[in-house]
Short mmCIF file of C-alpha atoms in Angstrom, two decimals:
data_model
loop_
_atom_site.label_atom_id
_atom_site.label_comp_id
_atom_site.label_asym_id
_atom_site.label_seq_id
_atom_site.Cartn_x
_atom_site.Cartn_y
_atom_site.Cartn_z
CA MET A 1 -8.54 -35.94 -18.31
CA ARG A 2 -8.19 -35.56 -14.92
CA PRO A 3 -9.18 -32.13 -12.86
CA GLN A 4 -5.36 -30.91 -12.18
CA ASP A 5 -5.11 -31.25 -16.10
CA LEU A 6 -7.47 -28.44 -16.69
CA ASP A 7 -6.32 -25.39 -18.44
CA LEU A 8 -7.41 -21.93 -18.77
CA ARG A 9 -8.37 -22.78 -22.43
CA HIS A 10 -11.21 -24.91 -21.05
CA LEU A 11 -12.67 -22.05 -18.85
CA ARG A 12 -12.40 -19.66 -21.63
CA VAL A 13 -14.51 -21.69 -24.18
CA LEU A 14 -17.50 -22.42 -21.24
CA VAL A 15 -17.79 -18.84 -20.61
CA ALA A 16 -17.86 -18.04 -24.44
CA ILE A 17 -20.13 -20.35 -25.19
CA VAL A 18 -22.41 -18.94 -22.51
CA GLU A 19 -21.71 -15.17 -23.21
CA GLN A 20 -22.04 -15.85 -27.08
CA GLY A 21 -25.14 -18.17 -26.89
CA GLY A 22 -23.60 -20.94 -28.78
CA PHE A 23 -20.87 -23.05 -30.05
CA THR A 24 -20.46 -21.16 -33.51
CA ASP A 25 -20.43 -17.64 -32.32
CA ALA A 26 -18.02 -18.83 -29.30
CA ALA A 27 -15.85 -20.48 -31.79
CA HIS A 28 -15.80 -16.87 -33.81
CA ALA A 29 -14.97 -15.17 -30.87
CA LEU A 30 -12.19 -17.40 -29.73
CA GLY A 31 -10.47 -17.59 -33.17
CA VAL A 32 -10.84 -21.27 -33.26
CA SER A 33 -13.08 -24.14 -34.88
CA GLN A 34 -16.01 -25.06 -33.73
CA ALA A 35 -14.78 -28.75 -33.26
CA ALA A 36 -12.11 -27.29 -30.91
CA VAL A 37 -15.01 -25.48 -28.92
CA SER A 38 -16.93 -28.61 -28.75
CA ARG A 39 -13.86 -30.86 -27.61
CA ALA A 40 -12.95 -28.28 -25.05
CA LEU A 41 -16.41 -28.47 -23.35
CA ALA A 42 -16.62 -32.21 -23.42
CA GLY A 43 -13.22 -32.38 -21.81
CA LEU A 44 -14.12 -29.99 -19.17
CA GLU A 45 -17.47 -31.76 -18.44
CA ARG A 46 -15.70 -34.92 -18.32
CA ALA A 47 -12.90 -33.87 -16.12
CA LEU A 48 -15.52 -32.19 -13.30
CA GLY A 49 -17.88 -35.11 -13.80
CA VAL A 50 -20.84 -33.10 -14.22
CA ARG A 51 -23.05 -31.64 -17.15
CA LEU A 52 -22.36 -28.23 -17.43
CA LEU A 53 -24.90 -26.88 -20.42
CA ARG A 54 -28.14 -28.02 -22.09
CA ARG A 55 -27.77 -28.30 -25.75
CA THR A 56 -31.16 -28.05 -27.77
CA SER A 57 -31.36 -27.54 -31.75
CA ARG A 58 -32.69 -24.03 -30.78
CA GLU A 59 -30.45 -22.77 -27.85
CA VAL A 60 -27.51 -23.58 -25.18
CA THR A 61 -28.25 -23.00 -21.91
CA PRO A 62 -26.19 -23.59 -18.72
CA THR A 63 -27.66 -26.19 -15.95
CA PRO A 64 -27.60 -25.05 -12.34
CA THR A 65 -24.23 -26.70 -11.89
CA GLY A 66 -23.22 -25.03 -14.78
CA LEU A 67 -24.20 -21.53 -13.63
CA ARG A 68 -21.96 -21.86 -10.81
CA VAL A 69 -19.06 -23.31 -12.69
CA VAL A 70 -19.19 -20.25 -15.34
CA ALA A 71 -19.42 -17.52 -12.32
CA HIS A 72 -16.43 -19.34 -10.50
CA ALA A 73 -14.46 -19.59 -14.36
CA ARG A 74 -15.14 -15.74 -14.82
CA ARG A 75 -13.45 -15.13 -11.48
CA VAL A 76 -10.52 -17.28 -12.01
CA LEU A 77 -9.88 -15.69 -15.80
CA ALA A 78 -10.29 -11.87 -14.04
CA GLU A 79 -7.67 -12.97 -11.39
CA VAL A 80 -5.04 -14.36 -14.17
CA GLU A 81 -6.09 -11.14 -15.97
CA ASP A 82 -4.97 -8.90 -12.98
CA LEU A 83 -1.89 -11.50 -12.49
CA VAL A 84 -0.63 -10.89 -15.85
CA GLY A 85 -1.32 -6.70 -15.65
CA GLU A 86 0.55 -6.77 -12.05
CA ALA A 87 3.62 -8.77 -13.33
CA THR A 88 4.22 -6.63 -16.78
CA SER A 89 3.12 -3.23 -15.46
CA GLY A 90 6.13 -2.42 -13.78
CA GLN A 91 7.24 -0.09 -16.54
CA VAL A 92 4.05 1.87 -16.38
CA ARG A 93 2.87 1.85 -12.96
CA LEU A 94 4.86 3.07 -9.56
CA ARG A 95 3.48 2.62 -6.07
CA ILE A 96 5.24 3.88 -3.38
CA GLY A 97 4.02 3.13 0.05
CA TYR A 98 4.23 4.76 3.40
CA ALA A 99 3.19 3.72 7.08
CA TRP A 100 1.87 7.22 8.53
CA ALA A 101 2.56 10.04 6.56
CA ALA A 102 3.63 10.19 3.13
CA LEU A 103 5.99 13.03 2.32
CA GLY A 104 4.23 16.00 4.44
CA ARG A 105 4.16 19.47 2.44
CA HIS A 106 6.31 17.61 -0.52
CA THR A 107 3.28 15.15 -1.29
CA VAL A 108 1.51 17.13 -3.55
CA PRO A 109 3.87 18.98 -5.15
CA PHE A 110 5.57 15.53 -5.76
CA GLN A 111 2.85 14.15 -7.66
CA ARG A 112 2.28 17.27 -9.60
CA ARG A 113 5.64 17.06 -10.70
CA TRP A 114 5.90 13.59 -11.30
CA SER A 115 2.75 13.44 -13.62
CA ALA A 116 4.31 16.37 -15.59
CA ALA A 117 7.58 14.73 -15.87
CA ARG A 118 6.51 10.99 -16.45
CA PRO A 119 3.07 10.69 -17.60
CA ASP A 120 3.69 7.24 -18.91
CA THR A 121 4.66 6.25 -15.20
CA GLU A 122 1.15 6.34 -13.27
CA LEU A 123 2.23 7.27 -9.66
CA HIS A 124 0.03 5.49 -6.84
CA LEU A 125 0.71 6.22 -3.02
CA VAL A 126 -0.34 3.49 -0.88
CA ARG A 127 -0.60 3.61 3.03
CA VAL A 128 0.43 0.16 4.85
CA ASN A 129 0.96 0.41 8.50
CA SER A 130 3.99 -2.14 8.71
CA PRO A 131 7.41 -1.57 9.60
CA THR A 132 8.61 -1.61 5.63
CA ALA A 133 5.51 0.44 4.63
CA GLY A 134 4.36 -2.31 2.43
CA LEU A 135 7.61 -3.40 0.93
CA LEU A 136 7.95 -6.83 2.60
CA GLU A 137 4.35 -7.51 1.95
CA GLY A 138 4.63 -7.06 -2.28
CA ALA A 139 2.16 -3.77 -1.74
CA CYS A 140 4.68 -1.70 -3.12
CA ASP A 141 7.74 -1.04 -5.37
CA LEU A 142 9.56 1.79 -2.94
CA ALA A 143 8.61 2.59 0.10
CA VAL A 144 8.98 6.00 2.07
CA ILE A 145 10.67 4.93 5.65
CA ARG A 146 11.23 7.12 8.75
CA ARG A 147 13.36 4.23 10.53
CA GLU A 148 15.95 1.65 9.94
CA VAL A 149 15.29 -1.20 7.47
CA THR A 150 17.23 -4.44 8.71
CA GLY A 151 18.66 -6.67 6.42
CA ARG A 152 20.57 -7.14 3.24
CA ARG A 153 17.34 -7.35 0.88
CA PHE A 154 16.80 -3.96 0.91
CA GLU A 155 18.87 -0.84 -0.24
CA THR A 156 17.75 2.82 0.86
CA ALA A 157 18.69 6.26 -0.01
CA LEU A 158 18.42 9.39 2.15
CA VAL A 159 15.91 11.64 0.62
CA GLY A 160 15.75 14.71 3.33
CA LEU A 161 15.25 15.50 6.72
CA GLU A 162 12.15 16.38 8.92
CA ARG A 163 11.96 18.21 11.92
CA ARG A 164 10.24 16.36 15.39
CA MET A 165 6.79 17.72 16.03
CA CYS A 166 5.09 17.00 19.34
CA ALA A 167 1.23 16.70 19.01
CA LEU A 168 -0.73 18.04 22.07
CA PRO A 169 -4.08 18.54 23.19
CA ALA A 170 -5.36 21.95 21.95
CA ASP A 171 -6.19 22.56 25.57
CA ASP A 172 -2.58 21.59 26.97
CA PRO A 173 -0.69 24.16 28.48
CA LEU A 174 2.23 23.49 26.25
CA ALA A 175 0.25 24.25 23.40
CA ARG A 176 0.42 27.93 23.90
CA ARG A 177 4.18 27.70 23.39
CA ARG A 178 5.82 27.99 20.20
CA SER A 179 8.06 24.98 20.70
CA VAL A 180 8.77 22.78 23.13
CA ARG A 181 11.50 20.52 24.66
CA LEU A 182 11.98 17.03 25.23
CA ALA A 183 12.40 17.74 29.14
CA ASP A 184 8.70 19.24 29.10
CA LEU A 185 7.50 15.72 28.29
CA ALA A 186 9.32 13.91 30.48
CA GLY A 187 6.17 13.63 33.05
CA ARG A 188 3.63 12.66 30.55
CA ARG A 189 1.97 9.56 28.67
CA LEU A 190 3.85 9.21 25.42
CA LEU A 191 1.54 7.67 22.76
CA ILE A 192 4.00 5.17 20.37
CA ASP A 193 3.59 2.89 17.83
CA ARG A 194 6.78 0.50 18.06
CA ARG A 195 6.15 -1.03 14.60
CA THR A 196 6.05 1.91 12.81
CA GLY A 197 6.76 5.08 14.58
CA THR A 198 9.69 7.07 14.72
CA THR A 199 9.57 7.83 18.44
CA THR A 200 10.89 5.64 21.25
CA PRO A 201 11.34 6.23 24.99
CA GLU A 202 15.25 5.89 24.34
CA LEU A 203 14.73 9.53 22.86
CA TRP A 204 15.04 10.95 26.62
CA PRO A 205 17.85 10.22 28.95
CA PRO A 206 17.38 6.83 30.92
CA ASP A 207 16.28 8.66 34.30
CA ALA A 208 13.93 11.16 32.46
CA ARG A 209 11.80 8.89 29.99
CA PRO A 210 7.74 9.41 29.79
CA ARG A 211 5.57 6.69 30.42
CA THR A 212 4.43 5.10 27.32
CA GLU A 213 1.12 3.69 25.76
CA GLU A 214 1.11 1.88 22.50
CA THR A 215 -1.31 2.69 19.67
CA GLN A 216 -2.09 0.61 16.41
CA ASP A 217 -1.65 3.60 13.82
CA VAL A 218 -1.99 7.30 12.85
CA ASP A 219 -5.49 7.47 13.35
CA ASP A 220 -5.70 5.75 17.06
CA TRP A 221 -2.75 8.01 17.97
CA LEU A 222 -4.56 11.11 17.13
CA THR A 223 -7.72 10.55 18.71
CA VAL A 224 -6.05 9.41 21.89
CA ILE A 225 -4.34 12.56 22.02
CA ALA A 226 -7.52 14.79 21.08
CA THR A 227 -8.94 13.29 24.24
CA GLY A 228 -6.26 14.78 26.48
CA ARG A 229 -5.14 11.41 27.71
CA GLY A 230 -1.43 11.55 26.04
CA VAL A 231 0.98 13.14 23.58
CA GLY A 232 2.81 12.19 20.58
CA VAL A 233 5.95 13.07 19.06
CA THR A 234 6.48 12.44 15.27
CA ALA A 235 8.25 13.43 11.98
CA GLU A 236 7.15 16.73 10.59
CA SER A 237 4.95 15.26 7.54
CA THR A 238 2.38 14.19 10.16
CA ALA A 239 1.62 17.37 11.14
CA HIS A 240 1.22 18.45 7.46
CA GLN A 241 -0.52 15.03 6.70
CA TYR A 242 -2.63 14.65 9.55
CA ARG A 243 -4.46 18.16 11.26
CA ARG A 244 -7.20 17.19 13.30
CA PRO A 245 -9.63 19.35 15.47
CA GLY A 246 -8.12 19.47 19.07
CA VAL A 247 -4.90 18.50 18.35
CA VAL A 248 -2.01 21.28 17.94
CA TYR A 249 1.64 20.48 16.63
CA ARG A 250 4.82 22.15 18.19
CA PRO A 251 8.40 21.52 17.03
CA VAL A 252 10.46 19.48 19.55
CA ARG A 253 13.83 21.84 19.45
CA ASP A 254 16.08 20.14 21.14
CA ALA A 255 15.31 16.71 19.27
CA GLU A 256 17.23 15.07 16.42
CA PRO A 257 15.68 15.41 13.13
CA VAL A 258 13.92 12.42 11.52
CA ALA A 259 15.74 10.95 8.48
CA VAL A 260 13.34 10.18 5.23
CA ARG A 261 14.72 7.54 3.33
CA LEU A 262 13.22 5.83 0.13
CA ALA A 263 13.66 1.75 0.23
CA TRP A 264 13.15 -0.83 -2.29
CA TRP A 265 14.23 -4.57 -2.98
CA ARG A 266 18.07 -4.72 -3.92
CA ASP A 267 17.62 -7.52 -6.23
CA GLU A 268 14.62 -5.76 -7.80
CA PRO A 269 14.68 -2.20 -8.44
CA HIS A 270 11.80 -0.13 -10.05
CA PRO A 271 13.23 1.45 -13.13
CA ALA A 272 12.17 4.62 -11.87
CA THR A 273 13.92 4.42 -8.68
CA PRO A 274 16.53 6.91 -9.46
CA ALA A 275 14.28 9.60 -10.85
CA VAL A 276 12.20 9.51 -7.60
CA ILE A 277 15.30 9.91 -5.69
CA GLU A 278 16.39 12.86 -7.97
CA LEU A 279 12.84 14.37 -7.46
CA LEU A 280 12.24 13.92 -3.59
CA SER A 281 16.02 15.18 -2.83
CA ALA A 282 15.35 18.08 -4.57
CA LEU A 283 11.97 18.87 -3.07
CA TYR A 284 13.47 18.44 0.58
CA ARG A 285 16.46 20.62 -0.46
CA THR A 286 14.31 23.26 -1.49
CA GLY A 287 12.40 23.13 1.96
#
């Protein structure tokens, strides 16, 4: 047998022998004959060209090399188990990705209502700071997005709208106002995340655009604002999900709202997608 001919059966046999303490008990645990266990181990040792076990009339113990191989075998078998679980959990687990904020004030109501209505489908919210909020990376089944997703690979559905909010240092003069206008920010340094953020200089007229500074994610963004080095404009959900000492949020009353969409793979939608769209649309409609 060549190394490329190894299969999981050989690894399971080796691990079973070590864990059960012998060939007879390993055969019983695996539901095979003792001869089959012996053949599998012999084939594994031939393929690897090393001795894995010391066998005496009283006990079976791993060699030093055997100990290392057993450790690797356990990891491989665990990875395979995870792989199978990942591939077969589509009906019982739902992962929803987001880049900055999940669903703002609707996050907890959505989680609670989902658990009550769909207890058989376990919900996980996953933060992934990428343009598709983890969809392209395979980290989620559905993604909450607040900017356009390009390409024909994805399908999207609008579930709601959110106000734009300005994040300001707490001691900023504008923080004393109940709301601000885009023109109030034209002379400021605007902190933006070009990969996943909802705000770009194009929100302002060409002759009145603020200076920009790039940040990497929401935590970096909030830290810089708190120090007074800049301001930010974001979707209302950020204000609900990320409250930070030294930072206040004020509505931007003349800015267009941010569209909140769900996105998923066109050719492989999760079975729960229609139910998620329905529930989120209802939550956004009721405020």
